[in-house]
PDB file of C-alpha atoms in Angstrom:
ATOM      1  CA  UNK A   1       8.799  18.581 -34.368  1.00  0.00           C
ATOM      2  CA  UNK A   2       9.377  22.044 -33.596  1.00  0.00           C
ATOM      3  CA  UNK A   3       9.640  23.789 -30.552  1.00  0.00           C
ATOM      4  CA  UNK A   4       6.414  25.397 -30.085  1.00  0.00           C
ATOM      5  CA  UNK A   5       4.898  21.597 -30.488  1.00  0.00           C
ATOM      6  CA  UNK A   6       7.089  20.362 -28.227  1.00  0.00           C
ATOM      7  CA  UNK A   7       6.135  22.793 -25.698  1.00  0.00           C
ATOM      8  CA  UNK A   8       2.120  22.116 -26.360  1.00  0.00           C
ATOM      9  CA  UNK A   9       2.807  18.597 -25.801  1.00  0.00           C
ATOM     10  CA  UNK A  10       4.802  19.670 -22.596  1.00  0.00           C
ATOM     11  CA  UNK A  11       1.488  21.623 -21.438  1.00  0.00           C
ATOM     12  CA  UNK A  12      -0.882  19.432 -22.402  1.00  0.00           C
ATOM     13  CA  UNK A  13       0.928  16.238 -20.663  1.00  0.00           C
ATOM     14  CA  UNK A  14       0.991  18.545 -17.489  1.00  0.00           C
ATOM     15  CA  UNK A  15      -2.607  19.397 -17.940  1.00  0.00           C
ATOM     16  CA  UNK A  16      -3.583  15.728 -17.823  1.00  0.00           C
ATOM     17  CA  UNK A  17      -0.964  14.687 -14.937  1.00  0.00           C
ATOM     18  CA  UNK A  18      -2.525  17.960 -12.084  1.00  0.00           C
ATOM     19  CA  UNK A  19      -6.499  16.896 -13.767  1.00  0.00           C
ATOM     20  CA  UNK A  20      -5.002  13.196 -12.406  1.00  0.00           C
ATOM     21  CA  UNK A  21      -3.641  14.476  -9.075  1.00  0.00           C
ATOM     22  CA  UNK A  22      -6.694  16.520  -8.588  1.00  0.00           C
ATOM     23  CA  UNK A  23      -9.206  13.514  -8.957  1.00  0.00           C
ATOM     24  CA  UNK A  24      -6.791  11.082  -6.697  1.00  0.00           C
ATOM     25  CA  UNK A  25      -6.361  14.247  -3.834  1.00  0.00           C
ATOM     26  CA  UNK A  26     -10.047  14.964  -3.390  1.00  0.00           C
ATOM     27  CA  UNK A  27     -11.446  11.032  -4.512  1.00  0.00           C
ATOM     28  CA  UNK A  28      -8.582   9.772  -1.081  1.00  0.00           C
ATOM     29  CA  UNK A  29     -10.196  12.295   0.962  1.00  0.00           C
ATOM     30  CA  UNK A  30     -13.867  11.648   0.204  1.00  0.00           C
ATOM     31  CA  UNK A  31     -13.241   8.123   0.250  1.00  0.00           C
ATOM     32  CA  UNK A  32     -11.138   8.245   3.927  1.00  0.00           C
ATOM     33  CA  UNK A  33     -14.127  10.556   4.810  1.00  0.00           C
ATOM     34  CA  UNK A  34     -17.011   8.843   3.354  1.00  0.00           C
ATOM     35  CA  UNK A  35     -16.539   5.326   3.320  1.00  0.00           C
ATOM     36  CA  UNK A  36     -16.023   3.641  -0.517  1.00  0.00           C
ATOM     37  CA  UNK A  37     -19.697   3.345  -0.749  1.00  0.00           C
ATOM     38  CA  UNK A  38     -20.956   6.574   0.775  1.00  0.00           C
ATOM     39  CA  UNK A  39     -18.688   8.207  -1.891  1.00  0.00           C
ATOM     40  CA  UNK A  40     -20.432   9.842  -4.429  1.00  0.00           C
ATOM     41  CA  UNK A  41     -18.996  10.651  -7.811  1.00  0.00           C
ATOM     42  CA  UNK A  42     -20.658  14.455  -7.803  1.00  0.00           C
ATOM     43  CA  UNK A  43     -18.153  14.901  -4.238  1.00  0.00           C
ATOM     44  CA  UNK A  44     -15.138  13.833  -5.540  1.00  0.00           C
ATOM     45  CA  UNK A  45     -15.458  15.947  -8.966  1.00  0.00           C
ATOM     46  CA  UNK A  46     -17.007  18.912  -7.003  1.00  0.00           C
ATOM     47  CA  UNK A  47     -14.195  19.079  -4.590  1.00  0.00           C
ATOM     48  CA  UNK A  48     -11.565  18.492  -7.378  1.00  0.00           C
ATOM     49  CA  UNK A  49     -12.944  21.647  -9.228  1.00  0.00           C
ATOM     50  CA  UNK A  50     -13.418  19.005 -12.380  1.00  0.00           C
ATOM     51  CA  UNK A  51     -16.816  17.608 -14.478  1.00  0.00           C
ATOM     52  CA  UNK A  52     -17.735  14.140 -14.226  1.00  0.00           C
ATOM     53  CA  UNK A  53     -16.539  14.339 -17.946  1.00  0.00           C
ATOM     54  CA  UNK A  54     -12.828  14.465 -16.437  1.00  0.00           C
ATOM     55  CA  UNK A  55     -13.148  11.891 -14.031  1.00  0.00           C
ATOM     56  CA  UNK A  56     -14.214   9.514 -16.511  1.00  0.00           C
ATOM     57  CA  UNK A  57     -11.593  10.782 -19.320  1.00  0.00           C
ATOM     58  CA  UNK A  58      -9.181   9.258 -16.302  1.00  0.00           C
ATOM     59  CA  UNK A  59     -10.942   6.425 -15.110  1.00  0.00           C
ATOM     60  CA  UNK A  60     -13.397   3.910 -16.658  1.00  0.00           C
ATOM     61  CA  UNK A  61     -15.703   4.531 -13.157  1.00  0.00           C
ATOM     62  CA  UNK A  62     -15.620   4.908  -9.264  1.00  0.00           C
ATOM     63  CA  UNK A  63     -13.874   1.570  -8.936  1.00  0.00           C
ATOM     64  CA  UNK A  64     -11.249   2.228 -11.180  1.00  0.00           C
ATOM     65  CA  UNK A  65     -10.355   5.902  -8.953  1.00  0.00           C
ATOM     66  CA  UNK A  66     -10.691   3.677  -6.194  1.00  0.00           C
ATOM     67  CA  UNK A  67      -8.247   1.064  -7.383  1.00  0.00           C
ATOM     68  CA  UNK A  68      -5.424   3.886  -8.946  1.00  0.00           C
ATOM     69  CA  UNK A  69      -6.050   5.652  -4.798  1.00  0.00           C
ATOM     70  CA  UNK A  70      -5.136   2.362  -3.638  1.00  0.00           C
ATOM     71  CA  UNK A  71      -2.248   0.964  -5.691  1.00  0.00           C
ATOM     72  CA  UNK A  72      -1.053   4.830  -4.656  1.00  0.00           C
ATOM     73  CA  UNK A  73      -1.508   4.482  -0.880  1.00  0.00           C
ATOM     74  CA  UNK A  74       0.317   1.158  -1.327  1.00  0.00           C
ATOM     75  CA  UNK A  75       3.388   2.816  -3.078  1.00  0.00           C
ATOM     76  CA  UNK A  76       3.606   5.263  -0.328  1.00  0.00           C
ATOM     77  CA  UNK A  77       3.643   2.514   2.163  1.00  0.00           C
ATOM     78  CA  UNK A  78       6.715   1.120   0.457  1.00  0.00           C
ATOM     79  CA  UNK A  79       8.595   3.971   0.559  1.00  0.00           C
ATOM     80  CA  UNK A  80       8.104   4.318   4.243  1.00  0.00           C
ATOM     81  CA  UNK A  81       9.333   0.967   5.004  1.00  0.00           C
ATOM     82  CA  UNK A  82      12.060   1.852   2.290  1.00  0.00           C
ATOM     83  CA  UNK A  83      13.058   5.075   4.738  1.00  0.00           C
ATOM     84  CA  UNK A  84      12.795   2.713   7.961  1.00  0.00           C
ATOM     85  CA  UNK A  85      15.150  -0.027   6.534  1.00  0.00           C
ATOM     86  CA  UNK A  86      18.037   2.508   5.602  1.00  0.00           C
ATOM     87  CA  UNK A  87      17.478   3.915   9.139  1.00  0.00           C
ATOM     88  CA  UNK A  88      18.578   0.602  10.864  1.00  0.00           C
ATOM     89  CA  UNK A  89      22.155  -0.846  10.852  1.00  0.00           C
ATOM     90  CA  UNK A  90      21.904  -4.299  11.487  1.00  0.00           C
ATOM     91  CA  UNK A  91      19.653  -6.601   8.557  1.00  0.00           C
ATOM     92  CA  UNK A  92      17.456  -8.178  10.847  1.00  0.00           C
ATOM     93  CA  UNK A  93      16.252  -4.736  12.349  1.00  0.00           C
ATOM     94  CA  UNK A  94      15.646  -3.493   8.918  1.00  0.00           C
ATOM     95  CA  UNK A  95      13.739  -6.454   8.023  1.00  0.00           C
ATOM     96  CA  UNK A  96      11.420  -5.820  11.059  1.00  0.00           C
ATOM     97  CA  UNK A  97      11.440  -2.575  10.376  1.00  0.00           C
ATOM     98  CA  UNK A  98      10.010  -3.020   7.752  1.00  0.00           C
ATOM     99  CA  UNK A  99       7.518  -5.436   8.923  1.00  0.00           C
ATOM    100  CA  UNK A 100       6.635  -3.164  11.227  1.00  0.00           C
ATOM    101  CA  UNK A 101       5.974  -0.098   9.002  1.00  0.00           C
ATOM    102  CA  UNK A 102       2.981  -1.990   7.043  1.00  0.00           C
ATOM    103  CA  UNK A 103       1.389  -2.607  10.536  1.00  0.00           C
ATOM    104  CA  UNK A 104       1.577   0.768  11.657  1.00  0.00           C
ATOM    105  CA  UNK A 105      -0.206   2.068   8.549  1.00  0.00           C
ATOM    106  CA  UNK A 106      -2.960   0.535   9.848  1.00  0.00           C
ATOM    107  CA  UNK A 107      -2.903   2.946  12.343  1.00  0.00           C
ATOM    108  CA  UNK A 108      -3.601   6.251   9.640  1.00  0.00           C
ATOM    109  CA  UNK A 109      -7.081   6.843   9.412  1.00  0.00           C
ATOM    110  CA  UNK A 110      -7.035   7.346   5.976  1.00  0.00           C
ATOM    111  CA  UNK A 111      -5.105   3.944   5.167  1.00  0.00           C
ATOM    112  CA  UNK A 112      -7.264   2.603   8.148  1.00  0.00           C
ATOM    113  CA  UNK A 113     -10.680   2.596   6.341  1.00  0.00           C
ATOM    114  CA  UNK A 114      -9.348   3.170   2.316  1.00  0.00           C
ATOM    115  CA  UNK A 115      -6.693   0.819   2.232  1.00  0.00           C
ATOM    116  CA  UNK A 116      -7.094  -2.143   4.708  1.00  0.00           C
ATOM    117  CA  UNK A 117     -11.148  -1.823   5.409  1.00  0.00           C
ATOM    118  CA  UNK A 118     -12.979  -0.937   2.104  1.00  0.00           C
ATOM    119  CA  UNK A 119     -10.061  -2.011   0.042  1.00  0.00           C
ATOM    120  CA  UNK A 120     -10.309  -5.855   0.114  1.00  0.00           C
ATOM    121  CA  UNK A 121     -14.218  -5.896  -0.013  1.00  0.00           C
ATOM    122  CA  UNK A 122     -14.715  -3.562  -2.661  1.00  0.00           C
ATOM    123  CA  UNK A 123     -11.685  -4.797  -4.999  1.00  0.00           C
ATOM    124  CA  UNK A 124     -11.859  -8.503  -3.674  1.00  0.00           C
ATOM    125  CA  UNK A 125      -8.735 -10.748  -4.688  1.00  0.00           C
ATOM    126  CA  UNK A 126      -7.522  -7.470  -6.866  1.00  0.00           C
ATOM    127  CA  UNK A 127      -6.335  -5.865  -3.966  1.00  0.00           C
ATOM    128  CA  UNK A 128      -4.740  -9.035  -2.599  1.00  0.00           C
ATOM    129  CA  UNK A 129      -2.880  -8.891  -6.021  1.00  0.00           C
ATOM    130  CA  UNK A 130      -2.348  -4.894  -5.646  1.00  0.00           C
ATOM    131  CA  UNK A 131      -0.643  -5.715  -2.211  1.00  0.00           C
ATOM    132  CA  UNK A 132       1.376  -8.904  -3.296  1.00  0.00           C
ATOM    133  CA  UNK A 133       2.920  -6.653  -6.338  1.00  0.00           C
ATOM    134  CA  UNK A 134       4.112  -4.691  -4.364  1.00  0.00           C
ATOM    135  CA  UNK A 135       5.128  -6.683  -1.328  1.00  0.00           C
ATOM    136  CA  UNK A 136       5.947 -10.399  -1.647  1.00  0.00           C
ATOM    137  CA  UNK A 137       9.048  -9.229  -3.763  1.00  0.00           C
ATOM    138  CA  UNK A 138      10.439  -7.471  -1.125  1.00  0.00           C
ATOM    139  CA  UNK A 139       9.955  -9.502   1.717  1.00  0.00           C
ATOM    140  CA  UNK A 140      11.996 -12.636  -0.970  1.00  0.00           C
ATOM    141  CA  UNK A 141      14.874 -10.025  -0.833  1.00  0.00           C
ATOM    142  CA  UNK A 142      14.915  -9.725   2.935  1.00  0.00           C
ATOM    143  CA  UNK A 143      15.045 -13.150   3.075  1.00  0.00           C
ATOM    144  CA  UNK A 144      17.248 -14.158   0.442  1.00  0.00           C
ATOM    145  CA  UNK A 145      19.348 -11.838   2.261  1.00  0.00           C
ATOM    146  CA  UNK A 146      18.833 -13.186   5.195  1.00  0.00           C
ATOM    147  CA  UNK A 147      19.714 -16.626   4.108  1.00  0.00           C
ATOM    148  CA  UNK A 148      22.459 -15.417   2.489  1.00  0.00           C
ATOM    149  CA  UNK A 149      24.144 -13.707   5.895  1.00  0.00           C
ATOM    150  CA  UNK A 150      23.431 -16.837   7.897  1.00  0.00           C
ATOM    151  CA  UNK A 151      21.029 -15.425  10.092  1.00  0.00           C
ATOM    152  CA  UNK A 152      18.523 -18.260   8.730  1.00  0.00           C
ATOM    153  CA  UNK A 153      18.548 -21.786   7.504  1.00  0.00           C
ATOM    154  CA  UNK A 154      18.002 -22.373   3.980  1.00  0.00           C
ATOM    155  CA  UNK A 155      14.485 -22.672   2.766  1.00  0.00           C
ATOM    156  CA  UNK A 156      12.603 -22.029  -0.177  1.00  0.00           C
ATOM    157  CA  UNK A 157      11.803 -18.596  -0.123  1.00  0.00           C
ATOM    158  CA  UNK A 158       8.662 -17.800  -2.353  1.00  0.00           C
ATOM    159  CA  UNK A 159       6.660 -20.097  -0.117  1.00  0.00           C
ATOM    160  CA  UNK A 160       8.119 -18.307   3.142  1.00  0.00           C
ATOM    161  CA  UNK A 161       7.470 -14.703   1.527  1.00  0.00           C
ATOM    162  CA  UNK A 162       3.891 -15.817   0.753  1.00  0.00           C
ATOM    163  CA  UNK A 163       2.873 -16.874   4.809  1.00  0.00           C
ATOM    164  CA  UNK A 164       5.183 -13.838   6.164  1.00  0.00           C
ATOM    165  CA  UNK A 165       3.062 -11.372   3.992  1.00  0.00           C
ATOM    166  CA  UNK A 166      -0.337 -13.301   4.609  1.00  0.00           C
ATOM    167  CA  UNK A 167       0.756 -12.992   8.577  1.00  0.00           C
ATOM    168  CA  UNK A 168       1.253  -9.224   8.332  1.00  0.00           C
ATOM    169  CA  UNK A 169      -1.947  -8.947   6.576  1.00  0.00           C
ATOM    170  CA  UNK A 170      -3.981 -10.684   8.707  1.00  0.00           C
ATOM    171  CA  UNK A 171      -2.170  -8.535  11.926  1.00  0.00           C
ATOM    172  CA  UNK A 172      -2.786  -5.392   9.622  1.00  0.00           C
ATOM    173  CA  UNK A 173      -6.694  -6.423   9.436  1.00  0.00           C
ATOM    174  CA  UNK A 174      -6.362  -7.123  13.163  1.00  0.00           C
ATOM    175  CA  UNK A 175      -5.302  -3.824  14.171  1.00  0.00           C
ATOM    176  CA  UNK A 176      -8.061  -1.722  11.580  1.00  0.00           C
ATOM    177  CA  UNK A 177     -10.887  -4.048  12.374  1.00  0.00           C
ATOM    178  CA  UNK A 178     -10.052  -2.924  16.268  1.00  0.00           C
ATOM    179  CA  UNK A 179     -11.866  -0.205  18.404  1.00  0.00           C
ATOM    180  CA  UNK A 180      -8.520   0.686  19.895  1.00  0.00           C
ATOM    181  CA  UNK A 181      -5.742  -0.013  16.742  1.00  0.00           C
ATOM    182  CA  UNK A 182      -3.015   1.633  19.257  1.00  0.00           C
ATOM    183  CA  UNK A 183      -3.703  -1.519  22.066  1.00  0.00           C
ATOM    184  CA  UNK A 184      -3.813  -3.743  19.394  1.00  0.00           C
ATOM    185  CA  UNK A 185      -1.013  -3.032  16.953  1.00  0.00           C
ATOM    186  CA  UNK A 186       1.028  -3.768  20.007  1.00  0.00           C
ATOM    187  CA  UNK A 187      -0.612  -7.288  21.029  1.00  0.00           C
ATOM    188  CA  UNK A 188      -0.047  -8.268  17.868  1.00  0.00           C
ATOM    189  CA  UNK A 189       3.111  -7.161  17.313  1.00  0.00           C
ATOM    190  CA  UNK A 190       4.628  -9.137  20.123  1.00  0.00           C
ATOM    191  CA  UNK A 191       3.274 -12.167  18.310  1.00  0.00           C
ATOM    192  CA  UNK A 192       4.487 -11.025  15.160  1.00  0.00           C
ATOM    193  CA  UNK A 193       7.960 -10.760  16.914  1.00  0.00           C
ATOM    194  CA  UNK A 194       8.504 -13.866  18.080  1.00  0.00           C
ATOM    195  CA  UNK A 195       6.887 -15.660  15.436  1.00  0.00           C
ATOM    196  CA  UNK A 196       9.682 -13.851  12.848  1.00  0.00           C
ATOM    197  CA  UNK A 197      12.732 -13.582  15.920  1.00  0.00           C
ATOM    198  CA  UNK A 198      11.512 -17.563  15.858  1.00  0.00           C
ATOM    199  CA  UNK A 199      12.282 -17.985  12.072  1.00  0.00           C
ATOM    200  CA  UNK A 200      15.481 -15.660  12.017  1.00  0.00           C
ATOM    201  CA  UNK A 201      17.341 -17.654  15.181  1.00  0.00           C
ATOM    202  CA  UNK A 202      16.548 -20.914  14.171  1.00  0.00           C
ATOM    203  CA  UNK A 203      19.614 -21.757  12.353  1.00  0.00           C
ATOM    204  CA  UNK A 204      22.077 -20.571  15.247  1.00  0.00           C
ATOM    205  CA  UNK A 205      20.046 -22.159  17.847  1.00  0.00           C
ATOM    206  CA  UNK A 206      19.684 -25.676  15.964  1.00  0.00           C
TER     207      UNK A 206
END
């Protein structure tokens, strides 16, 4: 292959990855803006400066944008509680740190009504597998490591991962189902603090 080909297939390959970023830009805004089902195609295409020929040269349909927008916004959650992890010094805080990021995104507006509203009823038990992808694998490692440090008795951990992450979900869902996400991010935080302080000091108080 010579150079000139490799170059087109440079360009082209860019071409595809900004028509991509375009559609998943205006479709989050639309969709933050809109509602899932108030979203109309036309919008998202219109405000992307595309055709509804390029949004479905990217995506089998609506749902599909929708899914890629979420499995996005749930990458970007991951690096924040990535960031908030290396900011602590101790492994329990990081832990909760962590724990605590995924609540507070709950908070965003955008994440608020995309992510943890119109996510689970429009993708159903595909965005519980979206979120457990990304997250039960993470929350084994923090307690593995946990377990590991002595900071908690041994346990199976796959089961423990499972109920930590359903409990964060169901907080999560707590705090964007609420008409002030603020009051009630803290209410059940505290709850979610001693439940996992609970599980963390067990082995040094038993």
């Amino acid at each position: 292959m010579n150079v000139d080909e490799n170059r087109e297939r440079r360009t082209q390959a860019e071409r595809r990855a900004a028509t991509r970023r375009a559609l998943l830009d205006a479709a989050r805004s639309v969709f933050a803006e809109r509602g899932y089902h108030g979203a109309a195609a036309e919008e998202i295409v219109r405000r992307a400066g595309l055709t509804r020929g390029a949004l479905y040269h990217h995506f089998e349909d609506k749902r599909d944008l929708f899914r890629a927008v979420v499995d996005e916004m749930e990458g970007e959650i991951d690096e924040k509680i990535e960031e908030a992890e290396r900011a602590q010094s101790g492994l329990p805080e990081a832990v909760m740190a962590g724990y605590r990021v995924f609540l507070d995104a709950a908070l965003n507006p955008e994440m608020r009504r995309t992510f943890f509203l119109d996510g689970p009823s429009v993708l159903g038990w595909e965005w519980h597998e979206i979120d457990a992808r990304h997250a039960v694998g993470n929350i084994e490692e923090g307690l593995e490591s946990l377990i590991a440090e002595g900071l908690m008795e041994p346990q199976p951990v796959r089961p423990l991962a499972r109920l930590i992450n359903g409990a964060l979900l169901e907080a999560a869902f707590f705090v964007a189902a609420s008409e002030d996400p603020e009051a009630a991010r803290d209410e059940v935080w505290g709850a979610m603090e001693r439940l996992l302080d609970g599980l963390m000091n067990r082995r040094s108080t038993a």
